[in-house]
Amino acid sequence: MTRHYVVVGGSRGLGRAFAEAAVRSGHVVSTIGRSLTDALEGGQFPCDLTRADQTADVLDVIRRDQGEIDAIAFFQRFRGPGDDWEGEWQTSLTATKTLIEHSVPHFAANGLKSIVAVSSVNAEFISPKLPPGYHLAKAGIVQLAKYYACKLGPQGIRVNAVCPSTFVKPENEAFYESHPEIVTRLAKLSPLNRMATYRDVVDVIFFLLSERSAFVTGQSLTVDGGISLQWHEHMES
Ligand SMILES: NC(=O)c1ccc[n+]([C@@H]2O[C@H](COP(=O)([O-])OP(=O)(O)OC[C@H]3O[C@@H](n4cnc5c(N)ncnc54)[C@H](OP(=O)(O)O)[C@@H]3O)[C@@H](O)[C@H]2O)c1
């Protein structure tokens, strides 16, 4: 069955990989991002998520051009110059809240009515090289998923979050291929003895957006290959 997926932050990275997989499966895809790319199929809707005026309107335009929406996946994170605390807050949290609240009348009555927001293991665990705003934004995404799961559940809308660890994405595949020592070191952290790839995360998002997870809402699913299961002191040897 053909579905209409809105992919927020679909111009690059994991979001783009998700959008391309959805197009390959024959679905209608509408991507939101600041940049447009010739190489990306599906409808592209330029929007700067730090701009409240643009964010408020973009789903109306998508509905007009591409029809009612089945599901929305949020991949965006703050990238660019400027204050990252303010930037993360607006890009990750305010934009997600605005788009979720505007989405309600645009869902197809018999569609998936499902939302997934990409958070991170940094919702719970600290990576000192990443800024505090990133950690707060990712924790906030998890809480937004719970909040809107309760608020929108009576309208049949499900909201979940996904918390990945570091994954290889198309843009950095060449880097990891040329640094096998990094891949080996990171792989050893997981009981599965490998690094995550974007495909691992994309598959989980498709599952959470699909009717196969119809009774799952307000959850955050960690996709870390079990890295977080092991007590650090036991990983010395
Ligand atoms: N990479 C990892 O290993 C990793 C690990 C754990 C969690 N995550 C999470 O996974 C998600 C995807 O990560 P990624 O590395 O694939 O990200 P990415 O390559 O940096 O892509 C970010 C996307 O967000 C969009 N975006 C950023 N600012 C925007 C704005 N102001 N307005 C509209 N769109 C904006 C970008 O599009 P434009 O530039 O075209 O605007 C781009 O499509 C993020 O939420 C990230 O926090 C990533």
Tab-separated table of C-alpha atoms and ligand atoms in Angstrom:
chain	number	residue	atom	x	y	z
A	1	MET	CA	0.000	0.000	0.000
A	2	THR	CA	1.362	3.417	-0.951
A	3	ARG	CA	1.944	5.717	2.008
A	4	HIS	CA	2.815	9.409	2.265
A	5	TYR	CA	5.804	9.993	4.548
A	6	VAL	CA	6.907	13.468	5.628
A	7	VAL	CA	10.627	13.401	6.374
A	8	VAL	CA	11.786	16.355	8.464
A	9	GLY	CA	15.536	16.777	7.973
A	10	GLY	CA	15.414	14.587	4.883
A	11	SER	CA	17.996	16.391	2.764
A	12	ARG	CA	21.063	14.697	4.255
A	13	GLY	CA	22.267	11.927	6.514
A	14	LEU	CA	19.892	9.467	8.121
A	15	GLY	CA	16.789	11.393	7.023
A	16	ARG	CA	17.837	11.275	3.418
A	17	ALA	CA	18.601	7.556	3.676
A	18	PHE	CA	15.098	7.021	5.087
A	19	ALA	CA	13.533	9.156	2.313
A	20	GLU	CA	15.408	7.259	-0.401
A	21	ALA	CA	14.362	3.895	1.071
A	22	ALA	CA	10.725	5.040	1.143
A	23	VAL	CA	10.881	6.227	-2.497
A	24	ARG	CA	12.455	2.910	-3.529
A	25	SER	CA	9.521	1.109	-1.892
A	26	GLY	CA	7.098	3.138	-4.006
A	27	HIS	CA	5.846	5.514	-1.322
A	28	VAL	CA	5.112	9.227	-1.654
A	29	VAL	CA	7.773	11.209	0.195
A	30	SER	CA	7.889	14.873	1.189
A	31	THR	CA	11.211	16.028	2.599
A	32	ILE	CA	11.758	19.150	4.670
A	33	GLY	CA	15.164	20.852	4.909
A	34	ARG	CA	16.894	24.111	4.122
A	35	SER	CA	18.714	22.751	1.073
A	36	LEU	CA	17.350	21.175	-2.083
A	37	THR	CA	19.155	18.426	-3.941
A	38	ASP	CA	18.669	17.273	-7.529
A	39	ALA	CA	19.638	13.747	-6.578
A	40	LEU	CA	16.720	13.309	-4.170
A	41	GLU	CA	13.430	11.996	-5.546
A	42	GLY	CA	10.043	12.912	-4.102
A	43	GLY	CA	8.700	16.332	-3.132
A	44	GLN	CA	11.189	18.686	-1.520
A	45	PHE	CA	9.911	21.486	0.671
A	46	PRO	CA	12.491	24.103	1.619
A	47	CYS	CA	11.990	25.309	5.165
A	48	ASP	CA	14.284	26.714	7.832
A	49	LEU	CA	13.020	25.160	11.047
A	50	THR	CA	14.478	28.017	13.079
A	51	ARG	CA	11.952	30.294	11.323
A	52	ALA	CA	8.571	30.052	13.056
A	53	ASP	CA	6.703	31.508	10.048
A	54	GLN	CA	8.089	28.895	7.638
A	55	THR	CA	7.628	25.995	10.069
A	56	ALA	CA	3.995	26.843	10.722
A	57	ASP	CA	3.065	26.757	7.020
A	58	VAL	CA	5.073	23.903	5.579
A	59	LEU	CA	2.626	21.069	6.335
A	60	ASP	CA	-0.221	23.028	4.692
A	61	VAL	CA	1.897	23.305	1.529
A	62	ILE	CA	2.811	19.607	1.655
A	63	ARG	CA	-0.840	18.581	2.068
A	64	ARG	CA	-1.847	20.823	-0.841
A	65	ASP	CA	0.871	19.504	-3.170
A	66	GLN	CA	1.211	15.858	-2.109
A	67	GLY	CA	-2.033	14.989	-0.351
A	68	GLU	CA	-2.920	13.798	3.131
A	69	ILE	CA	-0.125	12.538	5.329
A	70	ASP	CA	0.321	9.007	6.687
A	71	ALA	CA	3.333	9.429	8.898
A	72	ILE	CA	6.007	11.932	9.938
A	73	ALA	CA	9.615	11.187	10.865
A	74	PHE	CA	11.836	13.834	12.470
A	75	PHE	CA	15.585	13.614	11.787
A	76	GLN	CA	16.715	17.211	12.096
A	77	ARG	CA	19.418	18.428	14.421
A	78	PHE	CA	20.989	21.841	14.720
A	79	ARG	CA	23.747	22.420	12.180
A	80	GLY	CA	25.301	25.746	11.392
A	81	PRO	CA	26.756	28.875	12.879
A	82	GLY	CA	25.341	30.605	15.889
A	83	ASP	CA	24.520	29.692	19.438
A	84	ASP	CA	24.030	25.932	19.572
A	85	TRP	CA	21.967	26.085	22.791
A	86	GLU	CA	19.384	28.354	21.166
A	87	GLY	CA	19.761	26.556	17.843
A	88	GLU	CA	19.141	23.082	19.267
A	89	TRP	CA	16.171	24.334	21.226
A	90	GLN	CA	14.530	25.822	18.136
A	91	THR	CA	15.533	23.195	15.573
A	92	SER	CA	14.978	20.083	17.650
A	93	LEU	CA	12.284	21.023	20.143
A	94	THR	CA	10.254	24.060	19.064
A	95	ALA	CA	10.065	22.919	15.429
A	96	THR	CA	9.090	19.371	16.427
A	97	LYS	CA	6.386	20.649	18.769
A	98	THR	CA	5.060	23.075	16.134
A	99	LEU	CA	4.968	20.467	13.380
A	100	ILE	CA	3.344	17.801	15.562
A	101	GLU	CA	0.634	20.227	16.645
A	102	HIS	CA	0.026	21.366	13.038
A	103	SER	CA	0.006	17.796	11.749
A	104	VAL	CA	-3.242	16.654	13.344
A	105	PRO	CA	-5.733	17.816	10.655
A	106	HIS	CA	-3.420	16.654	7.861
A	107	PHE	CA	-3.337	12.942	8.694
A	108	ALA	CA	-5.297	10.676	6.363
A	109	ALA	CA	-8.335	9.349	8.241
A	110	ASN	CA	-7.441	5.707	7.582
A	111	GLY	CA	-3.704	6.247	7.354
A	112	LEU	CA	-0.888	5.245	9.669
A	113	LYS	CA	-1.238	8.342	11.879
A	114	SER	CA	2.202	7.695	13.247
A	115	ILE	CA	5.088	9.943	14.261
A	116	VAL	CA	8.693	9.028	15.089
A	117	ALA	CA	11.306	11.506	16.297
A	118	VAL	CA	14.989	10.621	16.252
A	119	SER	CA	16.614	11.267	19.595
A	120	SER	CA	19.943	9.726	20.625
A	121	VAL	CA	21.627	7.697	23.323
A	122	ASN	CA	22.603	11.204	24.498
A	123	ALA	CA	19.070	11.586	25.840
A	124	GLU	CA	20.443	9.479	28.701
A	125	PHE	CA	24.225	9.244	28.424
A	126	ILE	CA	26.806	12.006	28.259
A	127	SER	CA	29.292	12.560	25.440
A	128	PRO	CA	31.455	15.432	26.743
A	129	LYS	CA	32.572	16.364	23.214
A	130	LEU	CA	28.978	17.201	22.278
A	131	PRO	CA	27.398	20.403	23.609
A	132	PRO	CA	24.954	20.458	26.528
A	133	GLY	CA	22.173	21.747	24.284
A	134	TYR	CA	22.334	18.581	22.190
A	135	HIS	CA	21.871	16.429	25.297
A	136	LEU	CA	18.957	18.543	26.523
A	137	ALA	CA	17.301	18.549	23.090
A	138	LYS	CA	17.576	14.771	22.796
A	139	ALA	CA	16.149	14.236	26.280
A	140	GLY	CA	13.390	16.675	25.369
A	141	ILE	CA	12.503	14.690	22.235
A	142	VAL	CA	11.905	11.592	24.380
A	143	GLN	CA	9.636	13.569	26.688
A	144	LEU	CA	7.781	15.171	23.742
A	145	ALA	CA	7.095	11.684	22.382
A	146	LYS	CA	5.535	10.674	25.712
A	147	TYR	CA	3.558	13.907	26.001
A	148	TYR	CA	2.066	13.826	22.507
A	149	ALA	CA	1.425	10.076	22.746
A	150	CYS	CA	-0.943	10.886	25.620
A	151	LYS	CA	-2.329	14.067	24.092
A	152	LEU	CA	-2.955	12.707	20.573
A	153	GLY	CA	-3.634	9.056	21.395
A	154	PRO	CA	-7.403	9.642	21.590
A	155	GLN	CA	-7.223	10.766	17.926
A	156	GLY	CA	-5.471	7.541	16.955
A	157	ILE	CA	-2.069	9.214	16.546
A	158	ARG	CA	0.970	7.354	17.869
A	159	VAL	CA	4.232	9.092	18.778
A	160	ASN	CA	7.521	7.321	19.502
A	161	ALA	CA	11.225	8.144	19.684
A	162	VAL	CA	14.312	6.271	18.538
A	163	CYS	CA	17.648	6.597	20.369
A	164	PRO	CA	20.573	5.494	18.179
A	165	SER	CA	24.230	5.284	19.084
A	166	THR	CA	26.815	6.377	16.499
A	167	PHE	CA	25.989	4.895	13.097
A	168	VAL	CA	27.714	4.862	9.754
A	169	LYS	CA	25.768	6.989	7.278
A	170	PRO	CA	26.298	7.343	3.527
A	171	GLU	CA	28.215	10.611	3.988
A	172	ASN	CA	30.849	9.074	6.285
A	173	GLU	CA	31.067	5.531	4.883
A	174	ALA	CA	34.328	6.386	3.085
A	175	PHE	CA	35.814	7.811	6.298
A	176	TYR	CA	35.137	4.632	8.268
A	177	GLU	CA	36.355	2.451	5.398
A	178	SER	CA	39.671	4.259	5.466
A	179	HIS	CA	39.913	4.022	9.276
A	180	PRO	CA	39.350	0.337	10.085
A	181	GLU	CA	41.064	0.795	13.474
A	182	ILE	CA	38.218	3.132	14.551
A	183	VAL	CA	35.595	0.673	13.299
A	184	THR	CA	37.281	-2.164	15.216
A	185	ARG	CA	37.463	-0.115	18.422
A	186	LEU	CA	33.809	0.967	18.236
A	187	ALA	CA	32.629	-2.498	17.178
A	188	LYS	CA	34.201	-4.031	20.311
A	189	LEU	CA	31.887	-1.913	22.487
A	190	SER	CA	28.827	-3.829	21.266
A	191	PRO	CA	28.011	-7.436	22.179
A	192	LEU	CA	27.157	-7.780	18.491
A	193	ASN	CA	30.748	-6.810	17.670
A	194	ARG	CA	29.960	-4.372	14.881
A	195	MET	CA	29.093	-0.717	14.346
A	196	ALA	CA	25.548	0.378	13.549
A	197	THR	CA	24.747	1.506	10.049
A	198	TYR	CA	22.013	3.885	8.958
A	199	ARG	CA	20.055	0.839	7.733
A	200	ASP	CA	19.736	-0.479	11.297
A	201	VAL	CA	18.082	2.771	12.361
A	202	VAL	CA	15.974	3.246	9.222
A	203	ASP	CA	14.449	-0.226	9.639
A	204	VAL	CA	13.411	0.492	13.234
A	205	ILE	CA	11.811	3.782	12.186
A	206	PHE	CA	9.812	2.071	9.426
A	207	PHE	CA	8.645	-0.480	11.981
A	208	LEU	CA	7.537	2.171	14.488
A	209	LEU	CA	5.727	4.102	11.747
A	210	SER	CA	3.960	0.990	10.468
A	211	GLU	CA	0.776	-0.742	11.591
A	212	ARG	CA	2.975	-3.584	12.848
A	213	SER	CA	3.647	-1.464	15.944
A	214	ALA	CA	-0.003	-0.386	16.266
A	215	PHE	CA	-0.107	-0.679	20.081
A	216	VAL	CA	3.268	0.960	20.742
A	217	THR	CA	3.186	4.641	21.663
A	218	GLY	CA	5.152	7.045	23.838
A	219	GLN	CA	8.190	4.751	23.805
A	220	SER	CA	11.839	5.457	23.100
A	221	LEU	CA	13.603	2.539	21.477
A	222	THR	CA	17.376	2.394	21.935
A	223	VAL	CA	19.247	1.235	18.832
A	224	ASP	CA	22.784	0.780	20.168
A	225	GLY	CA	23.615	-2.879	19.550
A	226	GLY	CA	23.611	-3.422	23.307
A	227	ILE	CA	26.507	-1.002	23.978
A	228	SER	CA	24.727	0.533	26.955
A	229	LEU	CA	24.088	-2.852	28.603
A	230	GLN	CA	27.611	-3.442	29.813
A	231	TRP	CA	29.197	-1.977	32.907
A	232	HIS	CA	32.221	0.054	31.760
A	233	GLU	CA	34.690	-1.399	34.267
A	234	HIS	CA	34.224	-4.804	32.672
A	235	MET	CA	35.177	-3.525	29.245
A	236	GLU	CA	38.819	-2.742	30.139
A	237	SER	CA	40.289	-6.025	28.930
B	1	LIG	N1	25.065	10.620	13.143
B	1	LIG	C1	25.016	9.827	14.222
B	1	LIG	O1	25.876	8.953	14.427
B	1	LIG	C2	23.850	9.974	15.182
B	1	LIG	C3	23.846	9.244	16.376
B	1	LIG	C4	22.745	9.338	17.230
B	1	LIG	C5	21.664	10.149	16.894
B	1	LIG	N2	21.710	10.880	15.715
B	1	LIG	C6	20.549	11.699	15.355
B	1	LIG	O2	20.066	11.235	14.111
B	1	LIG	C7	19.495	12.323	13.383
B	1	LIG	C8	20.139	12.377	12.000
B	1	LIG	O3	21.533	12.559	12.177
B	1	LIG	P1	22.474	12.863	10.923
B	1	LIG	O4	23.864	12.722	11.410
B	1	LIG	O5	22.035	12.058	9.754
B	1	LIG	O6	22.149	14.413	10.688
B	1	LIG	P2	22.623	15.423	9.523
B	1	LIG	O7	23.383	14.669	8.476
B	1	LIG	O8	23.310	16.545	10.191
B	1	LIG	O9	21.260	15.915	8.894
B	1	LIG	C9	20.484	16.808	9.611
B	1	LIG	C10	19.261	17.159	8.804
B	1	LIG	O10	18.562	18.190	9.511
B	1	LIG	C11	18.275	19.250	8.603
B	1	LIG	N3	18.286	20.534	9.289
B	1	LIG	C12	19.207	20.997	10.161
B	1	LIG	N4	18.901	22.250	10.542
B	1	LIG	C13	17.759	22.576	9.885
B	1	LIG	C14	16.941	23.729	9.858
B	1	LIG	N5	17.224	24.828	10.579
B	1	LIG	N6	15.848	23.734	9.074
B	1	LIG	C15	15.538	22.619	8.330
B	1	LIG	N7	16.250	21.506	8.333
B	1	LIG	C16	17.364	21.478	9.095
B	1	LIG	C17	19.398	19.173	7.569
B	1	LIG	O11	18.975	19.741	6.341
B	1	LIG	P3	19.543	21.122	5.733
B	1	LIG	O12	20.976	21.236	6.101
B	1	LIG	O13	19.250	20.967	4.279
B	1	LIG	O14	18.709	22.185	6.355
B	1	LIG	C18	19.583	17.674	7.420
B	1	LIG	O15	18.658	17.159	6.485
B	1	LIG	C19	19.742	13.572	14.217
B	1	LIG	O16	18.587	13.861	14.964
B	1	LIG	C20	20.887	13.159	15.143
B	1	LIG	O17	20.885	13.891	16.347
B	1	LIG	C21	22.770	10.806	14.870
